[in-house]
Amino acid sequence: MSADTPSYIRGLATRARAASLAIAALDAGRRAALLEAMAESVAAGRAGILEANARDMQRAREAGTTGAMLDRLALDDARLDGIVQAIGEIAALPDPVGQVTRSETHPNGMTVEKVRIPLGLIAMIYEARPNVTADAAALCLRAGNAVLLRGGSEARESNIAIARCLHSALARFGLPAEAVALVEDTAREHVLELLQLTDLVDLAIPRGGERLIRFVAENARVPVIKHYKGVCHLYVDAAADPLLATRLAVDGKLSRPGVCNALETLLVHADIAPDWLPGALQVLVERGAEIRGCERTRALFPQAKAATDDDYDAEYLAPILAVRVVDSLDAAVAHIQRHTSDHTEVICTRDDAAAAGFVAAVRSSAVMVNASSRFNDGGQLGLGAEIGISTTRLHAYGPMGLESLTIERWVVRGNGQVRHPESGQAA
Amino acid sequence: MSADTPSYIRGLATRARAASLAIAALDAGRRAALLEAMAESVAAGRAGILEANARDMQRAREAGTTGAMLDRLALDDARLDGIVQAIGEIAALPDPVGQVTRSETHPNGMTVEKVRIPLGLIAMIYEARPNVTADAAALCLRAGNAVLLRGGSEARESNIAIARCLHSALARFGLPAEAVALVEDTAREHVLELLQLTDLVDLAIPRGGERLIRFVAENARVPVIKHYKGVCHLYVDAAADPLLATRLAVDGKLSRPGVCNALETLLVHADIAPDWLPGALQVLVERGAEIRGCERTRALFPQAKAATDDDYDAEYLAPILAVRVVDSLDAAVAHIQRHTSDHTEVICTRDDAAAAGFVAAVRSSAVMVNASSRFNDGGQLGLGAEIGISTTRLHAYGPMGLESLTIERWVVRGNGQVRHPESGQAA
């Protein structure tokens, strides 16, 4: 390689960035039509995608992969239908590009607007799920960006097959394939290099396990929005409706324990604990939960295991619940401030002042009053689709929809306005 | 230092982060009153601040500092009046904290809102200007944040004197001094360490010369919003009003050459260049500008020096203008895409289609149609005050006002809504 030849990753990112200008230049209708063509193209390529996925699965099994990891990798007809449908739904969302979010006419006659434009080139770094390849490409392109995709090596053939379908849709619109640039060579040093390309990559979004996100956060020079773990809390206040509190605990912990908006810790006010806690924990245990409690919890519910401090920092992703009895709302807030991952916190109370105090004191991406933690999700909150749930308190916090993949910039229109009066006398 | 003792910087940042909760908890009226008290306190401390500044100036002169650097460091009665007035103006701005930016009631009865909260702890890293100490503290606290201030060592005594005044206002409100945490020990390793404190610092904002901003951007693990250089372009289209084009060139280049929203490069369509360019450049030269042009520019205006490719990347911060004749709007856009610093670009034209094409193709933080580049400024664009002009296309792009020092998060209010119907049958 001569000194003038860019590296594999820099070459790919340079072409992707150039392609981002072509995507940004499409009008809203044409961008929607492109997404629809991408959905059709994936549907038409079903057989090839499933064959490629079968080869990935075979290799993964030979490497000893089992369980949840293998399940995340697997595609079948139903999952492919889901991918096609998701792209179609993203195609139908309102176009965020060009939205005017502020508009004023100044005394000097200038009009001043803030208008949404795409971010540019977004790098997604993710793990085994091949559906992220299609999802992330659809969301980024819908918001006028190009995308650089680096999926897990275990899903390499599936990702290549999906990307080829997306490229054929781009080709039908006369657009460069590199608008969806797949890093086919999954060597780790290429990820490291792409995280340094501050002149080309506008944003990196890591999605996956804690280790991946740490790796990206610790090695990136480009801006990163983390989609980190969810250590979500339910605080059952002294003034909680007991039946409602049990429902929120059961839904939060057990409706889908393996996701980031599932509950991990239950905090219970000491005044309500004797009446409510034993029965509620009994319901949870009968439905398959394991309880790890503080001393006061165990005094009320002896079958609970003893919780350690580590339990209060754990994202179990499993039907395990840490429980602690607290003496006040302030003590609950202090516990949350110490252990939160800034994802989702819930208060169950009939006391409006307690609810207001909790909402004001907690700074997580979503705070729920008498509603399940499981609602912290782009679809549930009305965004239509999400590229992930940000736990970074910058740019976007919580579920990231299409708007989060754009930025507002200023557009000023005048008829010769200048700052310095003498400049006006120049001509 | 034992293993359990935090370092100087970690200790300071930990106390500042704790103080941020107290600032966030103030209601809007109390936060405004705090700012007014800060303005009064700086006014009352005038003598001490000027004495401290005199010592800084003396030391700087002894170290051989001269010119613009010494001027940036200097305080006098008029500049102190300006600082006091600026804090008072920030006190009077609308409070961004608690603003509801989205509100919906869902079919299941839940209300879903997006509400602004403070970012938390903001680190400002800046150079000689002591007024930044007061400005940044006022803006960060007005938006409910705490601030960690690391000014230049040359302004150390001035910064300490200003910070003491701000601390006395905090004390009068029963608030911790560390809400305005000044890094008094200006050793460089402390800056390096503070840029690694991802568990404590929510955002770092470097303000100053290119070297400082590069140092922060290259060494930070915490999120950074850059306030980088302005290589601003004026494109004079074939359909430009010639008199108006000259006004925009004179105002952009000469009304204040040392600032980031001043023009650095003039691009002129070949069709208008023979009639317009020689006269316009003559006006600029008569008013003190030096012209560095391409071959075609020099053919029309022989007294121009020859421009090199470096000239088109230069932020002169001086009355020097690079000039290039281009054959089309597309060629002008291509030049800008190659050389822009994403700050401000201007088109002068009477052709609406050309204006629309330019606005769509250029992705800088501000694009002006027939108005001076000098309007890219928080005060001029209606923000009231700014902490700087972001050239990072994430979170905030262009002038950063109070809203940019907050983040929107989700607040959901329900009466027992759950995701999974069976959870509802639990109780």
mmCIF file of C-alpha atoms in Angstrom, chain A residues 79-332:
data_model
loop_
_atom_site.group_PDB
_atom_site.id
_atom_site.type_symbol
_atom_site.label_atom_id
_atom_site.label_comp_id
_atom_site.label_asym_id
_atom_site.label_seq_id
_atom_site.Cartn_x
_atom_site.Cartn_y
_atom_site.Cartn_z
ATOM 1 C CA ARG A 79 -38.130 -12.831 11.363
ATOM 2 C CA LEU A 80 -37.561 -11.902 7.719
ATOM 3 C CA ASP A 81 -41.197 -10.817 7.484
ATOM 4 C CA GLY A 82 -40.515 -8.694 10.557
ATOM 5 C CA ILE A 83 -37.482 -7.064 8.903
ATOM 6 C CA VAL A 84 -39.421 -6.289 5.720
ATOM 7 C CA GLN A 85 -42.343 -4.888 7.702
ATOM 8 C CA ALA A 86 -40.049 -2.726 9.860
ATOM 9 C CA ILE A 87 -38.433 -1.130 6.789
ATOM 10 C CA GLY A 88 -41.907 -0.465 5.375
ATOM 11 C CA GLU A 89 -42.997 1.195 8.616
ATOM 12 C CA ILE A 90 -39.903 3.404 8.634
ATOM 13 C CA ALA A 91 -40.642 4.344 4.996
ATOM 14 C CA ALA A 92 -44.073 5.589 6.116
ATOM 15 C CA LEU A 93 -42.782 7.831 8.934
ATOM 16 C CA PRO A 94 -42.811 11.618 8.451
ATOM 17 C CA ASP A 95 -39.551 12.917 6.959
ATOM 18 C CA PRO A 96 -37.600 14.885 9.580
ATOM 19 C CA VAL A 97 -35.277 16.578 7.057
ATOM 20 C CA GLY A 98 -36.264 20.150 6.293
ATOM 21 C CA GLN A 99 -38.539 20.492 9.340
ATOM 22 C CA VAL A 100 -38.526 24.113 10.532
ATOM 23 C CA THR A 101 -38.307 24.118 14.346
ATOM 24 C CA ARG A 102 -38.032 27.877 14.888
ATOM 25 C CA SER A 103 -38.946 30.807 12.694
ATOM 26 C CA GLU A 104 -38.722 34.527 13.446
ATOM 27 C CA THR A 105 -38.610 37.778 11.534
ATOM 28 C CA HIS A 106 -36.185 40.222 13.126
ATOM 29 C CA PRO A 107 -36.701 43.993 13.357
ATOM 30 C CA ASN A 108 -34.056 44.477 10.626
ATOM 31 C CA GLY A 109 -36.195 42.405 8.236
ATOM 32 C CA MET A 110 -34.122 39.187 8.285
ATOM 33 C CA THR A 111 -35.958 35.902 8.705
ATOM 34 C CA VAL A 112 -34.178 33.471 11.014
ATOM 35 C CA GLU A 113 -35.076 29.780 10.959
ATOM 36 C CA LYS A 114 -33.787 26.591 12.505
ATOM 37 C CA VAL A 115 -34.095 23.739 10.027
ATOM 38 C CA ARG A 116 -33.316 20.033 10.438
ATOM 39 C CA ILE A 117 -30.540 18.560 8.291
ATOM 40 C CA PRO A 118 -29.084 15.028 8.407
ATOM 41 C CA LEU A 119 -26.107 14.351 10.686
ATOM 42 C CA GLY A 120 -24.091 13.000 7.746
ATOM 43 C CA LEU A 121 -22.373 9.627 8.184
ATOM 44 C CA ILE A 122 -23.415 7.423 11.107
ATOM 45 C CA ALA A 123 -21.405 4.369 12.168
ATOM 46 C CA MET A 124 -23.343 1.521 13.810
ATOM 47 C CA ILE A 125 -21.308 -1.022 15.732
ATOM 48 C CA TYR A 126 -23.355 -4.011 16.833
ATOM 49 C CA GLU A 127 -23.297 -7.717 17.537
ATOM 50 C CA ALA A 128 -25.060 -10.860 16.401
ATOM 51 C CA ARG A 129 -28.545 -9.701 15.347
ATOM 52 C CA PRO A 130 -28.652 -9.456 11.535
ATOM 53 C CA ASN A 131 -31.915 -7.495 11.650
ATOM 54 C CA VAL A 132 -29.946 -4.471 12.936
ATOM 55 C CA THR A 133 -28.278 -4.302 9.510
ATOM 56 C CA ALA A 134 -31.615 -3.582 7.828
ATOM 57 C CA ASP A 135 -33.123 -1.541 10.690
ATOM 58 C CA ALA A 136 -30.172 0.789 11.120
ATOM 59 C CA ALA A 137 -29.761 1.293 7.375
ATOM 60 C CA ALA A 138 -33.463 2.123 7.004
ATOM 61 C CA LEU A 139 -33.504 4.592 9.916
ATOM 62 C CA CYS A 140 -30.275 6.357 8.950
ATOM 63 C CA LEU A 141 -31.254 6.721 5.274
ATOM 64 C CA ARG A 142 -34.814 7.807 6.146
ATOM 65 C CA ALA A 143 -33.264 10.731 8.050
ATOM 66 C CA GLY A 144 -31.016 11.605 5.085
ATOM 67 C CA ASN A 145 -27.783 10.043 6.334
ATOM 68 C CA ALA A 146 -25.422 7.402 5.016
ATOM 69 C CA VAL A 147 -24.500 4.557 7.351
ATOM 70 C CA LEU A 148 -21.345 2.570 8.015
ATOM 71 C CA LEU A 149 -22.350 -0.830 9.410
ATOM 72 C CA ARG A 150 -20.029 -3.030 11.419
ATOM 73 C CA GLY A 151 -21.912 -6.089 12.651
ATOM 74 C CA GLY A 152 -20.557 -9.085 14.518
ATOM 75 C CA SER A 153 -18.283 -11.514 12.684
ATOM 76 C CA GLU A 154 -20.673 -14.376 13.565
ATOM 77 C CA ALA A 155 -23.392 -12.725 11.400
ATOM 78 C CA ARG A 156 -21.068 -11.785 8.541
ATOM 79 C CA GLU A 157 -22.665 -13.789 5.737
ATOM 80 C CA SER A 158 -26.201 -12.817 6.771
ATOM 81 C CA ASN A 159 -25.194 -9.154 6.881
ATOM 82 C CA ILE A 160 -23.551 -9.330 3.444
ATOM 83 C CA ALA A 161 -26.677 -10.938 1.979
ATOM 84 C CA ILE A 162 -28.966 -8.272 3.504
ATOM 85 C CA ALA A 163 -26.646 -5.443 2.432
ATOM 86 C CA ARG A 164 -26.629 -6.760 -1.181
ATOM 87 C CA CYS A 165 -30.417 -6.484 -1.244
ATOM 88 C CA LEU A 166 -30.236 -2.908 0.065
ATOM 89 C CA HIS A 167 -27.570 -2.097 -2.552
ATOM 90 C CA SER A 168 -29.786 -3.348 -5.361
ATOM 91 C CA ALA A 169 -32.519 -0.936 -4.212
ATOM 92 C CA LEU A 170 -29.981 1.919 -4.109
ATOM 93 C CA ALA A 171 -28.825 0.988 -7.635
ATOM 94 C CA ARG A 172 -32.406 1.157 -8.938
ATOM 95 C CA PHE A 173 -32.499 4.777 -7.720
ATOM 96 C CA GLY A 174 -29.117 5.551 -9.273
ATOM 97 C CA LEU A 175 -27.582 5.966 -5.810
ATOM 98 C CA PRO A 176 -24.158 4.756 -4.692
ATOM 99 C CA ALA A 177 -24.046 1.421 -2.845
ATOM 100 C CA GLU A 178 -21.796 2.998 -0.203
ATOM 101 C CA ALA A 179 -24.777 4.879 1.264
ATOM 102 C CA VAL A 180 -25.092 1.547 3.116
ATOM 103 C CA ALA A 181 -21.435 0.693 3.624
ATOM 104 C CA LEU A 182 -20.931 -2.692 5.257
ATOM 105 C CA VAL A 183 -17.566 -3.376 6.875
ATOM 106 C CA GLU A 184 -17.206 -6.895 5.459
ATOM 107 C CA ASP A 185 -13.753 -7.426 6.923
ATOM 108 C CA THR A 186 -14.650 -7.758 10.607
ATOM 109 C CA ALA A 187 -11.071 -7.625 11.958
ATOM 110 C CA ARG A 188 -11.050 -5.680 15.221
ATOM 111 C CA GLU A 189 -8.386 -3.199 14.105
ATOM 112 C CA HIS A 190 -10.796 -1.868 11.479
ATOM 113 C CA VAL A 191 -13.285 -0.931 14.223
ATOM 114 C CA LEU A 192 -10.536 0.828 16.119
ATOM 115 C CA GLU A 193 -9.575 2.748 13.001
ATOM 116 C CA LEU A 194 -13.117 3.765 12.103
ATOM 117 C CA LEU A 195 -13.590 5.163 15.614
ATOM 118 C CA GLN A 196 -10.710 7.598 14.909
ATOM 119 C CA LEU A 197 -12.111 9.034 11.630
ATOM 120 C CA THR A 198 -13.253 12.393 13.021
ATOM 121 C CA ASP A 199 -13.142 13.984 9.559
ATOM 122 C CA LEU A 200 -15.588 11.443 8.110
ATOM 123 C CA VAL A 201 -17.816 9.918 10.817
ATOM 124 C CA ASP A 202 -20.306 12.277 12.493
ATOM 125 C CA LEU A 203 -21.610 9.837 15.107
ATOM 126 C CA ALA A 204 -20.940 6.296 16.308
ATOM 127 C CA ILE A 205 -23.725 4.292 17.928
ATOM 128 C CA PRO A 206 -22.710 1.084 19.686
ATOM 129 C CA ARG A 207 -25.517 -1.388 20.320
ATOM 130 C CA GLY A 208 -24.990 -4.616 22.175
ATOM 131 C CA GLY A 209 -23.503 -5.926 25.397
ATOM 132 C CA GLU A 210 -21.701 -3.904 28.031
ATOM 133 C CA ARG A 211 -18.283 -5.019 26.766
ATOM 134 C CA LEU A 212 -18.900 -3.768 23.221
ATOM 135 C CA ILE A 213 -20.196 -0.428 24.455
ATOM 136 C CA ARG A 214 -17.227 0.039 26.780
ATOM 137 C CA PHE A 215 -14.838 -0.814 23.954
ATOM 138 C CA VAL A 216 -16.398 1.817 21.691
ATOM 139 C CA ALA A 217 -16.687 4.473 24.416
ATOM 140 C CA GLU A 218 -13.083 4.008 25.516
ATOM 141 C CA ASN A 219 -11.554 3.980 22.059
ATOM 142 C CA ALA A 220 -13.586 6.501 20.061
ATOM 143 C CA ARG A 221 -12.399 9.932 18.956
ATOM 144 C CA VAL A 222 -15.649 10.411 16.997
ATOM 145 C CA PRO A 223 -18.776 11.411 18.983
ATOM 146 C CA VAL A 224 -20.527 8.430 20.603
ATOM 147 C CA ILE A 225 -24.070 8.020 21.896
ATOM 148 C CA LYS A 226 -24.141 5.066 24.242
ATOM 149 C CA HIS A 227 -26.985 2.608 24.466
ATOM 150 C CA TYR A 228 -25.944 1.217 27.781
ATOM 151 C CA LYS A 229 -27.484 -1.106 30.286
ATOM 152 C CA GLY A 230 -30.790 -0.566 32.071
ATOM 153 C CA VAL A 231 -30.690 -0.851 35.863
ATOM 154 C CA CYS A 232 -34.333 0.232 36.209
ATOM 155 C CA HIS A 233 -35.973 0.902 39.589
ATOM 156 C CA LEU A 234 -39.558 0.730 40.843
ATOM 157 C CA TYR A 235 -40.134 2.763 44.007
ATOM 158 C CA VAL A 236 -43.313 1.797 45.837
ATOM 159 C CA ASP A 237 -44.201 4.848 47.891
ATOM 160 C CA ALA A 238 -45.985 4.855 51.261
ATOM 161 C CA ALA A 239 -49.059 6.160 49.425
ATOM 162 C CA ALA A 240 -49.000 3.537 46.644
ATOM 163 C CA ASP A 241 -52.099 1.693 45.497
ATOM 164 C CA PRO A 242 -51.080 -1.851 46.534
ATOM 165 C CA LEU A 243 -52.772 -3.693 43.662
ATOM 166 C CA LEU A 244 -51.332 -1.289 41.125
ATOM 167 C CA ALA A 245 -47.852 -1.617 42.658
ATOM 168 C CA THR A 246 -47.964 -5.402 42.243
ATOM 169 C CA ARG A 247 -48.990 -5.070 38.606
ATOM 170 C CA LEU A 248 -46.125 -2.691 37.882
ATOM 171 C CA ALA A 249 -43.648 -5.015 39.627
ATOM 172 C CA VAL A 250 -44.865 -8.087 37.741
ATOM 173 C CA ASP A 251 -44.959 -6.354 34.343
ATOM 174 C CA GLY A 252 -41.640 -4.600 34.872
ATOM 175 C CA LYS A 253 -39.767 -7.696 36.015
ATOM 176 C CA LEU A 254 -41.464 -10.588 34.263
ATOM 177 C CA SER A 255 -43.143 -9.503 31.021
ATOM 178 C CA ARG A 256 -39.730 -9.721 29.274
ATOM 179 C CA PRO A 257 -36.790 -10.029 31.683
ATOM 180 C CA GLY A 258 -34.089 -10.008 28.974
ATOM 181 C CA VAL A 259 -34.543 -6.393 27.793
ATOM 182 C CA CYS A 260 -33.062 -3.135 28.993
ATOM 183 C CA ASN A 261 -36.352 -1.600 30.167
ATOM 184 C CA ALA A 262 -37.093 -4.511 32.524
ATOM 185 C CA LEU A 263 -37.006 -3.786 36.274
ATOM 186 C CA GLU A 264 -33.948 -4.857 38.237
ATOM 187 C CA THR A 265 -34.538 -3.292 41.665
ATOM 188 C CA LEU A 266 -37.628 -2.745 43.814
ATOM 189 C CA LEU A 267 -37.467 -0.046 46.508
ATOM 190 C CA VAL A 268 -40.288 -0.104 49.066
ATOM 191 C CA HIS A 269 -41.220 2.537 51.629
ATOM 192 C CA ALA A 270 -41.030 1.115 55.171
ATOM 193 C CA ASP A 271 -44.598 2.253 55.961
ATOM 194 C CA ILE A 272 -46.169 0.083 53.254
ATOM 195 C CA ALA A 273 -43.669 -2.779 53.311
ATOM 196 C CA PRO A 274 -45.272 -4.926 56.088
ATOM 197 C CA ASP A 275 -48.698 -4.913 54.414
ATOM 198 C CA TRP A 276 -47.679 -5.065 50.780
ATOM 199 C CA LEU A 277 -44.242 -6.576 50.308
ATOM 200 C CA PRO A 278 -44.774 -10.234 51.405
ATOM 201 C CA GLY A 279 -47.824 -10.709 49.187
ATOM 202 C CA ALA A 280 -46.268 -8.955 46.194
ATOM 203 C CA LEU A 281 -43.050 -10.952 46.439
ATOM 204 C CA GLN A 282 -45.113 -14.147 46.769
ATOM 205 C CA VAL A 283 -46.833 -13.339 43.442
ATOM 206 C CA LEU A 284 -43.468 -12.671 41.814
ATOM 207 C CA VAL A 285 -41.983 -15.919 43.136
ATOM 208 C CA GLU A 286 -45.020 -17.918 41.984
ATOM 209 C CA ARG A 287 -44.472 -16.493 38.516
ATOM 210 C CA GLY A 288 -40.844 -17.567 38.497
ATOM 211 C CA ALA A 289 -38.859 -14.700 40.007
ATOM 212 C CA GLU A 290 -35.914 -15.053 42.356
ATOM 213 C CA ILE A 291 -35.784 -12.427 45.137
ATOM 214 C CA ARG A 292 -32.600 -10.962 46.633
ATOM 215 C CA GLY A 293 -33.404 -8.640 49.505
ATOM 216 C CA CYS A 294 -31.934 -6.438 52.198
ATOM 217 C CA GLU A 295 -32.201 -7.474 55.856
ATOM 218 C CA ARG A 296 -35.555 -5.741 56.301
ATOM 219 C CA THR A 297 -36.915 -7.439 53.198
ATOM 220 C CA ARG A 298 -35.782 -10.832 54.499
ATOM 221 C CA ALA A 299 -37.405 -10.155 57.869
ATOM 222 C CA LEU A 300 -40.735 -9.743 56.037
ATOM 223 C CA PHE A 301 -40.124 -12.407 53.372
ATOM 224 C CA PRO A 302 -37.703 -15.019 54.700
ATOM 225 C CA GLN A 303 -37.384 -16.988 51.466
ATOM 226 C CA ALA A 304 -35.542 -14.039 49.843
ATOM 227 C CA LYS A 305 -31.804 -14.530 49.408
ATOM 228 C CA ALA A 306 -29.496 -11.909 50.916
ATOM 229 C CA ALA A 307 -28.676 -9.104 48.470
ATOM 230 C CA THR A 308 -25.109 -7.817 48.230
ATOM 231 C CA ASP A 309 -24.184 -4.321 47.097
ATOM 232 C CA ASP A 310 -23.364 -5.792 43.674
ATOM 233 C CA ASP A 311 -26.985 -6.871 43.306
ATOM 234 C CA TYR A 312 -28.059 -3.234 43.319
ATOM 235 C CA ASP A 313 -25.753 -2.499 40.358
ATOM 236 C CA ALA A 314 -26.704 -5.593 38.367
ATOM 237 C CA GLU A 315 -28.563 -5.677 35.072
ATOM 238 C CA TYR A 316 -29.694 -9.289 35.509
ATOM 239 C CA LEU A 317 -31.504 -9.641 32.163
ATOM 240 C CA ALA A 318 -33.107 -12.588 33.996
ATOM 241 C CA PRO A 319 -36.076 -13.127 36.364
ATOM 242 C CA ILE A 320 -34.129 -11.969 39.417
ATOM 243 C CA LEU A 321 -35.220 -8.932 41.456
ATOM 244 C CA ALA A 322 -33.190 -7.017 44.045
ATOM 245 C CA VAL A 323 -35.363 -5.571 46.828
ATOM 246 C CA ARG A 324 -34.668 -2.924 49.454
ATOM 247 C CA VAL A 325 -36.846 -1.320 52.117
ATOM 248 C CA VAL A 326 -36.219 2.435 52.459
ATOM 249 C CA ASP A 327 -37.383 4.956 55.042
ATOM 250 C CA SER A 328 -38.388 7.780 52.723
ATOM 251 C CA LEU A 329 -38.723 9.098 49.199
ATOM 252 C CA ASP A 330 -35.377 10.844 49.703
ATOM 253 C CA ALA A 331 -33.727 7.548 50.607
ATOM 254 C CA ALA A 332 -35.201 5.955 47.483
#
